[in-house]
PDB file of N, CA and C in Angstrom:
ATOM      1  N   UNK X   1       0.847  -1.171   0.000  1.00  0.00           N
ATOM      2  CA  UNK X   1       0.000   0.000   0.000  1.00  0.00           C
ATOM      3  C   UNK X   1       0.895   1.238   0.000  1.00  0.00           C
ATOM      4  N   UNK X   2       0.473   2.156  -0.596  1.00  0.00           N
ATOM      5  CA  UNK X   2       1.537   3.317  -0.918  1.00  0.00           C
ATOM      6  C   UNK X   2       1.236   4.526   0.333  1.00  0.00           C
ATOM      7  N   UNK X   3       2.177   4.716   1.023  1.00  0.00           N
ATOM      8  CA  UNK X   3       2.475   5.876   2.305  1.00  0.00           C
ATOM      9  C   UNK X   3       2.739   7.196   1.591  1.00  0.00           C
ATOM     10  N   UNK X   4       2.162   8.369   2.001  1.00  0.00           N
ATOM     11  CA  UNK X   4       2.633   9.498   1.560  1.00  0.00           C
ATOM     12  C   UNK X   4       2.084  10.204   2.862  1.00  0.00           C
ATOM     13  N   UNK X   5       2.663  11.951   2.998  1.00  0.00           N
ATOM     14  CA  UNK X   5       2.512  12.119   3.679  1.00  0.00           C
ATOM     15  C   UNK X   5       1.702  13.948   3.377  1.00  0.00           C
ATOM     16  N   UNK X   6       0.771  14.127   4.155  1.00  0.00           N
ATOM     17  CA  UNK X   6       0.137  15.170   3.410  1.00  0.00           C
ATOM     18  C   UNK X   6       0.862  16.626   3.847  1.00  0.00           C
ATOM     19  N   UNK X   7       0.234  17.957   3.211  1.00  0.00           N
ATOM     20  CA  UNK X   7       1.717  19.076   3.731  1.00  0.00           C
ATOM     21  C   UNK X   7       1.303  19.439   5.084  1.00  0.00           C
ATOM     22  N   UNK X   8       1.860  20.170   5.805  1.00  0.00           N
ATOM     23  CA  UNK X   8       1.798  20.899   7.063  1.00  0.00           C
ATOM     24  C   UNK X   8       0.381  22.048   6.820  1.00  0.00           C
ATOM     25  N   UNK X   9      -0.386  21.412   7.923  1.00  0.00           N
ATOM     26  CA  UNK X   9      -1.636  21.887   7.473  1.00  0.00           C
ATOM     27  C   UNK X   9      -1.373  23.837   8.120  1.00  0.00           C
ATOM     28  N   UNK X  10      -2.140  24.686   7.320  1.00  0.00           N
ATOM     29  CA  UNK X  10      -1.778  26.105   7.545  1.00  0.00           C
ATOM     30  C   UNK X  10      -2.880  26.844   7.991  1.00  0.00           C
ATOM     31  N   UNK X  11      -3.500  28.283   8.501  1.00  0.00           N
ATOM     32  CA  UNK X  11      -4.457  28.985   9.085  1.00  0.00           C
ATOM     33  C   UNK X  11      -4.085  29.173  10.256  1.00  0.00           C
ATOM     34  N   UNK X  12      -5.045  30.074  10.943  1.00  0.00           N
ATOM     35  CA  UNK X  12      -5.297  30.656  11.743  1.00  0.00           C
ATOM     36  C   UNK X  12      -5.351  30.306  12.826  1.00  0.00           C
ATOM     37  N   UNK X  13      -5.967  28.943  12.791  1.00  0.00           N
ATOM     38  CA  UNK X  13      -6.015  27.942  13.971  1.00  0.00           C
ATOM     39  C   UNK X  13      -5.431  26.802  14.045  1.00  0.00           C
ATOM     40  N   UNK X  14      -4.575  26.987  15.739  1.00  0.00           N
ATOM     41  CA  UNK X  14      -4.249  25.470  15.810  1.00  0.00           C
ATOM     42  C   UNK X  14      -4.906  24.367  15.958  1.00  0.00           C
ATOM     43  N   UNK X  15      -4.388  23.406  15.208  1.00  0.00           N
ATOM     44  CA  UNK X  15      -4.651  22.063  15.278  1.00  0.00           C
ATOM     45  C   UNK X  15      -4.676  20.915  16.062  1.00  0.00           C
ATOM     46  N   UNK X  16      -5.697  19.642  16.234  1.00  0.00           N
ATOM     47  CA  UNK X  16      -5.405  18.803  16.866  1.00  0.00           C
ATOM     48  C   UNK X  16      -5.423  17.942  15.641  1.00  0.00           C
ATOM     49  N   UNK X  17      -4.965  16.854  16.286  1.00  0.00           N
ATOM     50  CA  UNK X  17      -5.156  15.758  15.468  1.00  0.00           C
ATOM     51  C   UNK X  17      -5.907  14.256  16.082  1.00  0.00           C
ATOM     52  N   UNK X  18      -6.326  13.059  15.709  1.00  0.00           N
ATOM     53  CA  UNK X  18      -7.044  11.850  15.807  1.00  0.00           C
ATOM     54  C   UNK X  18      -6.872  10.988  14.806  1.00  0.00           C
ATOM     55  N   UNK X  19      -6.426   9.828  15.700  1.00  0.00           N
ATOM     56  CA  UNK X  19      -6.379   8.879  14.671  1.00  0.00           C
ATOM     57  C   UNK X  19      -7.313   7.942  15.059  1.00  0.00           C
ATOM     58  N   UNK X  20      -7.509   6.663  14.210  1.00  0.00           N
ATOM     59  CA  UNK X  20      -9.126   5.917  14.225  1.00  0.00           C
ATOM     60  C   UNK X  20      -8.735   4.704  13.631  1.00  0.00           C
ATOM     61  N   UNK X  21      -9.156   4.058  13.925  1.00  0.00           N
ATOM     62  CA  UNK X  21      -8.908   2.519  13.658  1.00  0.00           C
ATOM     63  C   UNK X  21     -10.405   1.705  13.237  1.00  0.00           C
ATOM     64  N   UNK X  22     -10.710   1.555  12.080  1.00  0.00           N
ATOM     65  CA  UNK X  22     -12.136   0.993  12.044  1.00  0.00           C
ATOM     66  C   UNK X  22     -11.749  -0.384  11.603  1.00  0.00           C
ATOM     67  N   UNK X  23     -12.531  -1.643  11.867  1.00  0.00           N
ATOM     68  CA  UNK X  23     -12.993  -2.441  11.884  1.00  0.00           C
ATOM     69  C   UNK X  23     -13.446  -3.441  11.082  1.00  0.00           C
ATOM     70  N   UNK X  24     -14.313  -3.896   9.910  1.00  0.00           N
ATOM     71  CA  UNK X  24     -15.480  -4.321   9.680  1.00  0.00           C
ATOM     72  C   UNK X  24     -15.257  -5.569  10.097  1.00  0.00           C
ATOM     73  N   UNK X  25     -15.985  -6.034  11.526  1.00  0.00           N
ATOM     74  CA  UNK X  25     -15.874  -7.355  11.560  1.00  0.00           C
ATOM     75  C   UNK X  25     -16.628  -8.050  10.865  1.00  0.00           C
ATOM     76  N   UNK X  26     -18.280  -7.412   9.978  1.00  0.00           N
ATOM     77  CA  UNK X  26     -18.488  -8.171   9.677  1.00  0.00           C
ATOM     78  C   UNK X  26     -18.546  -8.272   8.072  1.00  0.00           C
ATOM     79  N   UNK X  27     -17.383  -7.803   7.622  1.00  0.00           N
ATOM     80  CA  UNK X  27     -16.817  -7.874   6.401  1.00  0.00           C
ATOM     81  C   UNK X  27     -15.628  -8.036   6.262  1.00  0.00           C
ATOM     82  N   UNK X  28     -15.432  -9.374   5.061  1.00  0.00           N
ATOM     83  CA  UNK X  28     -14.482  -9.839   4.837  1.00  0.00           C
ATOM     84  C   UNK X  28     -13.291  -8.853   3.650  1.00  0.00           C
ATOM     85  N   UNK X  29     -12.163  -8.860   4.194  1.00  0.00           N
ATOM     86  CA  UNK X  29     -11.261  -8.053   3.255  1.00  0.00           C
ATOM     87  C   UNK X  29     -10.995  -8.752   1.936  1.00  0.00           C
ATOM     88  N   UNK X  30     -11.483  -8.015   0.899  1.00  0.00           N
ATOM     89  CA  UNK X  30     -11.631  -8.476  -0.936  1.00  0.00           C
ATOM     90  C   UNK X  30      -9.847  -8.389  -1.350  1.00  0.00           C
ATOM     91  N   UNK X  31      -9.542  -7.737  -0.641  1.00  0.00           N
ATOM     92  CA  UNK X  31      -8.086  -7.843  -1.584  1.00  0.00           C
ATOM     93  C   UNK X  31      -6.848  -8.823  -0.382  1.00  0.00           C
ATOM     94  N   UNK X  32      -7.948  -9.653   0.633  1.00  0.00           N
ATOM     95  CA  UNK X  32      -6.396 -10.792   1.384  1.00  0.00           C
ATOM     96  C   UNK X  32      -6.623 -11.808   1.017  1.00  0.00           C
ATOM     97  N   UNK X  33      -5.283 -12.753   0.502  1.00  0.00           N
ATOM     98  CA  UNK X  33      -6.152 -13.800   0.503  1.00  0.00           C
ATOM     99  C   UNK X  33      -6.238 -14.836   1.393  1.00  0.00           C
ATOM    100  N   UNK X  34      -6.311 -14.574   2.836  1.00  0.00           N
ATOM    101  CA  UNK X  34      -6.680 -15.125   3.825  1.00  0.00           C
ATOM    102  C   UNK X  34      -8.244 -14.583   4.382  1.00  0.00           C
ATOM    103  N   UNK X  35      -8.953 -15.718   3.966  1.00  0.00           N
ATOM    104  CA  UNK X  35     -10.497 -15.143   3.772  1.00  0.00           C
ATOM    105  C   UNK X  35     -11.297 -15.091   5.419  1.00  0.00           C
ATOM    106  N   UNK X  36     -10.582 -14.910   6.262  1.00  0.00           N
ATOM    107  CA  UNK X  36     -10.597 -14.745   7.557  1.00  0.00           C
ATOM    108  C   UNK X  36     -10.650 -13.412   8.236  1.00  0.00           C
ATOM    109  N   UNK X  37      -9.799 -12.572   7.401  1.00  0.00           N
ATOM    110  CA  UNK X  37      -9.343 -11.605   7.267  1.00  0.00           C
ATOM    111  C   UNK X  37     -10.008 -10.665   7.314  1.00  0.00           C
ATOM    112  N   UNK X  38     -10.675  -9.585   8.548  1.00  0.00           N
ATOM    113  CA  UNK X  38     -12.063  -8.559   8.403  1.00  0.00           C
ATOM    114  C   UNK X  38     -11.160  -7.042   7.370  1.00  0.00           C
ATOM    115  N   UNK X  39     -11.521  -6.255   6.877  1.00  0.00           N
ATOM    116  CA  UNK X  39     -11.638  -5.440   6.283  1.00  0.00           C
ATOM    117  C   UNK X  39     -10.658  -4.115   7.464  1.00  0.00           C
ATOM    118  N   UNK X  40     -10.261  -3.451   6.901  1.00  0.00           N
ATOM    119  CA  UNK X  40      -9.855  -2.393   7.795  1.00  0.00           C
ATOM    120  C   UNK X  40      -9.390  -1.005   7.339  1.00  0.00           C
ATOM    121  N   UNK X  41      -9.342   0.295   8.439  1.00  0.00           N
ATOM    122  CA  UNK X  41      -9.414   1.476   7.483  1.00  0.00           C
ATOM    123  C   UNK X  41      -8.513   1.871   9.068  1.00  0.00           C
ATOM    124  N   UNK X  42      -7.725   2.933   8.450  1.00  0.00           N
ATOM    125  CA  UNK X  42      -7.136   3.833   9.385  1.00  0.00           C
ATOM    126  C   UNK X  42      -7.464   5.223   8.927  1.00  0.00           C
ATOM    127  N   UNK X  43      -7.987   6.376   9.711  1.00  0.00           N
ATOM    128  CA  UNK X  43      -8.273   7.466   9.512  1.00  0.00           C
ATOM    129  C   UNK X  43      -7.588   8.249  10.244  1.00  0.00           C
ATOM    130  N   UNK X  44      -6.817   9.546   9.873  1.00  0.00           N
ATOM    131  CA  UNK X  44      -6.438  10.736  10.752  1.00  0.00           C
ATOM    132  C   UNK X  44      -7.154  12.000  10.334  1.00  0.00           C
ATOM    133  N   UNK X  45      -7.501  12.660  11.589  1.00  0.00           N
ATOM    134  CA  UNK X  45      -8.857  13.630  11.365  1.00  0.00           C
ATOM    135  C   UNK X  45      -7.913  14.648  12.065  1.00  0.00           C
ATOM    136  N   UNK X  46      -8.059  16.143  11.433  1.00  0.00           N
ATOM    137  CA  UNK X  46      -7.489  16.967  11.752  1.00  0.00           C
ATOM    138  C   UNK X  46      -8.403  17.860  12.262  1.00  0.00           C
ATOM    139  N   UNK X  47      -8.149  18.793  13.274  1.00  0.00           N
ATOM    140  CA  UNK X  47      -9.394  19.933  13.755  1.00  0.00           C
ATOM    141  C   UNK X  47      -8.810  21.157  14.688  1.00  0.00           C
ATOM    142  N   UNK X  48      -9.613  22.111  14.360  1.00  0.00           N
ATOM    143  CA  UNK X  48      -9.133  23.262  15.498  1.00  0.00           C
ATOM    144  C   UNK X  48      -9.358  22.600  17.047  1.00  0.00           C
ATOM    145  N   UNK X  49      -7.860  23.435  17.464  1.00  0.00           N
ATOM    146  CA  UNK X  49      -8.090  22.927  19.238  1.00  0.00           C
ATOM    147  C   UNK X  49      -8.502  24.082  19.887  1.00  0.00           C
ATOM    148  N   UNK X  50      -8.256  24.979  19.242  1.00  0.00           N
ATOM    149  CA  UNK X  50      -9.509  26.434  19.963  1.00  0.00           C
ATOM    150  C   UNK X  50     -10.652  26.876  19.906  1.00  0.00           C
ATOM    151  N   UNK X  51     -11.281  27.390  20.580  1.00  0.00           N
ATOM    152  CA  UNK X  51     -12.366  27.472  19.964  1.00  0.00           C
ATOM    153  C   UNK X  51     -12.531  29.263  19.849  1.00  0.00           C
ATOM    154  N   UNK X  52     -12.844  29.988  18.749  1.00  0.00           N
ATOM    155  CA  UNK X  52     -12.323  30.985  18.121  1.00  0.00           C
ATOM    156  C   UNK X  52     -13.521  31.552  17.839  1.00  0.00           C
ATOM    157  N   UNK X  53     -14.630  32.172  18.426  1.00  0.00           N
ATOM    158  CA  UNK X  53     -16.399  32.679  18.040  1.00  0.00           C
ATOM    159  C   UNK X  53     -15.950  33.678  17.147  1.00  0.00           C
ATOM    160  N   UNK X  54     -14.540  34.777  17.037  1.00  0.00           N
ATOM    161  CA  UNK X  54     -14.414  35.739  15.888  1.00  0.00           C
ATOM    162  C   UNK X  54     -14.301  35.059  14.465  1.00  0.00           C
ATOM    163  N   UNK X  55     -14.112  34.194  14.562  1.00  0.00           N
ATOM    164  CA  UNK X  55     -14.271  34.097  12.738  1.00  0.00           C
ATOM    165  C   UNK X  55     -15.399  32.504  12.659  1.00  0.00           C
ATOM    166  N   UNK X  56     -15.538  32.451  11.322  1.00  0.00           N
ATOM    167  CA  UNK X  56     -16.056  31.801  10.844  1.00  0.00           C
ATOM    168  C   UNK X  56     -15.806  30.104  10.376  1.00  0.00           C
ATOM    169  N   UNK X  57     -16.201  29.188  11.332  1.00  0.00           N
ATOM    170  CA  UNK X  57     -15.770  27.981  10.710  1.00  0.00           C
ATOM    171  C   UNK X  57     -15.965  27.609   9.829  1.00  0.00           C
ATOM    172  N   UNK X  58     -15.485  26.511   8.879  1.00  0.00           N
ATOM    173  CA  UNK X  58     -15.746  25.745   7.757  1.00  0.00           C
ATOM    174  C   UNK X  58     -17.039  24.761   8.396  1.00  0.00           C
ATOM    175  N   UNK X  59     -17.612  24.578   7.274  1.00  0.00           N
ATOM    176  CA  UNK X  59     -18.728  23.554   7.739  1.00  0.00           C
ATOM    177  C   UNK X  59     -18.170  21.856   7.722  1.00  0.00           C
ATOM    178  N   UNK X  60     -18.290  21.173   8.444  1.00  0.00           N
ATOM    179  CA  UNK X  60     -17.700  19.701   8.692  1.00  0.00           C
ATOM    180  C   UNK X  60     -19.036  18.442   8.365  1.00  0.00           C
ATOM    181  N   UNK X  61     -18.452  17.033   8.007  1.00  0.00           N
ATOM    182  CA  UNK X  61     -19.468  16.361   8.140  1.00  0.00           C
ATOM    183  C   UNK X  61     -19.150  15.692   9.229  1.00  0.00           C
ATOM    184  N   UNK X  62     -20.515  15.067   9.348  1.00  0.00           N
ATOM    185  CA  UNK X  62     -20.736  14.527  11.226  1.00  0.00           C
ATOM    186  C   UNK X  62     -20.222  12.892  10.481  1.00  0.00           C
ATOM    187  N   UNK X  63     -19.693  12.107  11.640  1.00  0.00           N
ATOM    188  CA  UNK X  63     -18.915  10.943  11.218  1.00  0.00           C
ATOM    189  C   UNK X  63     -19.753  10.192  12.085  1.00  0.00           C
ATOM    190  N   UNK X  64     -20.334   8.745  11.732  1.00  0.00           N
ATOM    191  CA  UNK X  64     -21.157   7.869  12.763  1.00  0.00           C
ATOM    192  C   UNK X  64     -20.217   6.586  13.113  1.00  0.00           C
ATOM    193  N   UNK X  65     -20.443   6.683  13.922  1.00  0.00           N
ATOM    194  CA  UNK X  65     -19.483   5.674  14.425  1.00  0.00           C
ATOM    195  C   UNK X  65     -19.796   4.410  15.256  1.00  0.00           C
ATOM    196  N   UNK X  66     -20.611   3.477  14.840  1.00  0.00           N
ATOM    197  CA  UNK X  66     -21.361   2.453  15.301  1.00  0.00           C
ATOM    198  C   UNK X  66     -20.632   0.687  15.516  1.00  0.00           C
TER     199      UNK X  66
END
């Protein structure tokens, strides 16, 4: 799987960061071929760590997490 790394994120506000580890146990991964194998995703989510009422946020989508 190919690693890259994205640029140094820039603005006004500092950043946090999150990382996420999902799952599908109950889906099998299409590209192992150990058919045992559940499915999996790693996510890093970036976000303001201040909270800043003078300006204007970007609008975000809500993430469900079940």
């Amino acid at each position: 799987m190919p690693v890259f790394k994205l640029p140094k994120p820039t603005g006004d506000f500092p950043i946090g960061t999150m990382t996420m580890h999902f799952v599908g146990n109950n889906r099998v991964d299409p590209l192992s071929n150990d058919k045992t194998e559940k499915r999996e995703l790693m996510v890093k989510v970036f976000y303001p760590s201040e909270k800043d009422d003078t300006k204007e946020y970007e609008k975000y989508i809500r993430i469900l997490i079940f």
